[in-house]
Amino acid sequence: MSQWWTRAVFYQVYPRSFADSNGDGVGDLDGIADRLDYLADLGVQALWLNPVMVSPMADHGYDVADPRDVDPLFGDLDALDRLIAAAHARDIKVTMDLVPNHTSSAHPWFTEALADPSRRDRYIFRDGVGDRPPNNWLSVFGGPAWTRVPDGQWYLHLFDSAQPDLNWDNPEVFDDIEKTLRFWLDRGVDGFRIDVAHGMAKSPDLPDMALTETGLLRSRADDPRFDNDDVHEIHRFIRRVLDDYPEAVTVGEIWVHGNEQFAKYLRSDELHLGFSFRLVQADFDAEEIRAAIDNGLAAAALAGAAPTWTLSNHDVPREVTRYGGGARGVARARAMALVMLALPGSVFIYNGSELGLPDADLPDEVLQDPVWERSGRTERGRDGARVPMPWSGTEPPFGFSSSPDTWLPIPADWAPLTVERQLADPDSVLALYRRAIGLRAGRTEFDGDDIDWIGATTFRLPGGLICALNAGTTPVALPAGEVLLVSGPLVGGKLAPDTAAWLV
Ligand code: GLC
């Protein structure tokens, strides 16, 4: 039998923004545990929790100061144990984020490195060139990728200066990650989403990069900061540990260029799954969507791995906003949910996608993403996609917290988007997601590992399901068959623009 992760619906929980159990305005682990029935009813098989380890939160947990403990903001190890037990009782797996590219500058290793230059070999410290940094690398968040310490040396940070990059040429770094992996796996965690899985190994002589635009989605194929061959040795090491836990999965965040490069990470002794960001990068355009699907399938097939799909995550604009916002953005997001959930492989749903949330327009003074300051306030960053979930009631904080002072404000006009309102409305985005996930899980028509295109944006699965998307501007005839589900109303029996249908 194939492994559970080859055909799972994963739900990404951004813990700060899911549910707050203790009234401090920030979501936490007990908050997630309290809402597990919601997730079970949605029909998801697994959670991915963004980092909950000890962190000063310079990058909201992606700056880890102790990789083997829970940050008090989110609870403690007991709270995590409770969450795992409660999730497992509902047949929901729990996967966590693992951040191997860097630590927090508050990690004891970095404190030691600052105090004692002879203890710097767990990080990437170098002398500069005169007053200039060792090379011209830029941080993904903006500004230089090097920061100078008082004695004159510089350390590398591909992200914030509070996130020094680890030196993966140091065996101690390998030993430590093994400890961390086993620590969580032994507690019952079902696997890891691996942060910046294409990072970690740097070109040995740290050559200058071509200075083009930077940003998570914008690195070039020849960027010396990422996707260096030595990274695969690290993934093989991680996999050897994971193989002691055959039910546990690794999913890599892999931003690389081309299917061949992507597939390398999914070789049989490396990661189990890789995030394909093809659908995130595609506009709502027939050709782009079809190419995204073909490439997503082809990349996974090259490695014999299961394909994965996602429409958004905590780093990119939400799909409703990407597709133009308003009613049209929602219609398109609904249609793309059906496309994604029809495809072979595993699907990742970012919390709030199932409510059709847009990005929030946030005022400057509440922005927290380090991208805002590091870009010299030219890029607003990712906060708009990270606003807390609206659960119930008619005004902020919509049942997310007992405190009105949530870590990011929830827009007052989200009242129609609450879980409570959507559960009562059979035409809501939430109702669509629940029906779609239920059908996908329960019907043999969804079987199969490949698709056949039978129209420009209409495909059939080997099991018989047909998914038809109208990405054009005029209604189109439906393919023959019985309609199982449509993402929006038909017009005169035809599939309206910005709409998708499932037929058998
Ligand atoms: C990944 C995370 C992102 C984080 C960055 C640095 O891209 O998804 O949120 O800021 O890595 O750890």
mmCIF file of C-alpha atoms in Angstrom, residues 103-126 148-156 164-167 170 172:
data_model
loop_
_atom_site.group_PDB
_atom_site.id
_atom_site.type_symbol
_atom_site.label_atom_id
_atom_site.label_comp_id
_atom_site.label_asym_id
_atom_site.label_seq_id
_atom_site.Cartn_x
_atom_site.Cartn_y
_atom_site.Cartn_z
ATOM 1 C CA THR A 103 19.229 29.531 13.831
ATOM 2 C CA SER A 104 18.221 32.561 15.809
ATOM 3 C CA SER A 105 20.973 34.942 16.817
ATOM 4 C CA ALA A 106 19.742 34.144 20.351
ATOM 5 C CA HIS A 107 20.737 30.474 19.950
ATOM 6 C CA PRO A 108 23.473 29.594 22.491
ATOM 7 C CA TRP A 109 25.808 28.617 19.630
ATOM 8 C CA PHE A 110 25.622 32.098 18.201
ATOM 9 C CA THR A 111 26.055 33.777 21.566
ATOM 10 C CA GLU A 112 29.176 31.669 22.026
ATOM 11 C CA ALA A 113 30.401 32.531 18.532
ATOM 12 C CA LEU A 114 30.062 36.248 19.214
ATOM 13 C CA ALA A 115 31.936 36.001 22.490
ATOM 14 C CA ASP A 116 34.738 33.752 21.256
ATOM 15 C CA PRO A 117 36.054 33.975 17.666
ATOM 16 C CA SER A 118 37.465 30.449 17.966
ATOM 17 C CA ARG A 119 33.888 29.139 18.296
ATOM 18 C CA ARG A 120 32.540 30.499 15.033
ATOM 19 C CA ASP A 121 32.679 27.401 12.866
ATOM 20 C CA ARG A 122 29.034 26.480 13.337
ATOM 21 C CA TYR A 123 28.137 29.588 11.335
ATOM 22 C CA ILE A 124 29.569 31.329 8.307
ATOM 23 C CA PHE A 125 31.883 34.046 9.584
ATOM 24 C CA ARG A 126 34.387 35.673 7.235
ATOM 25 C CA ARG A 148 29.478 42.921 10.894
ATOM 26 C CA VAL A 149 30.257 42.056 14.492
ATOM 27 C CA PRO A 150 32.187 44.428 16.795
ATOM 28 C CA ASP A 151 35.564 42.728 16.240
ATOM 29 C CA GLY A 152 35.264 43.368 12.500
ATOM 30 C CA GLN A 153 34.251 39.950 11.109
ATOM 31 C CA TRP A 154 31.031 39.436 9.203
ATOM 32 C CA TYR A 155 28.447 36.647 9.441
ATOM 33 C CA LEU A 156 26.149 35.428 6.708
ATOM 34 C CA PRO A 164 22.549 33.554 11.040
ATOM 35 C CA ASP A 165 23.124 30.774 8.471
ATOM 36 C CA LEU A 166 24.530 27.524 9.802
ATOM 37 C CA ASN A 167 27.755 26.052 8.461
ATOM 38 C CA ASN A 170 30.555 21.258 10.402
ATOM 39 C CA GLU A 172 28.279 19.121 14.784
#
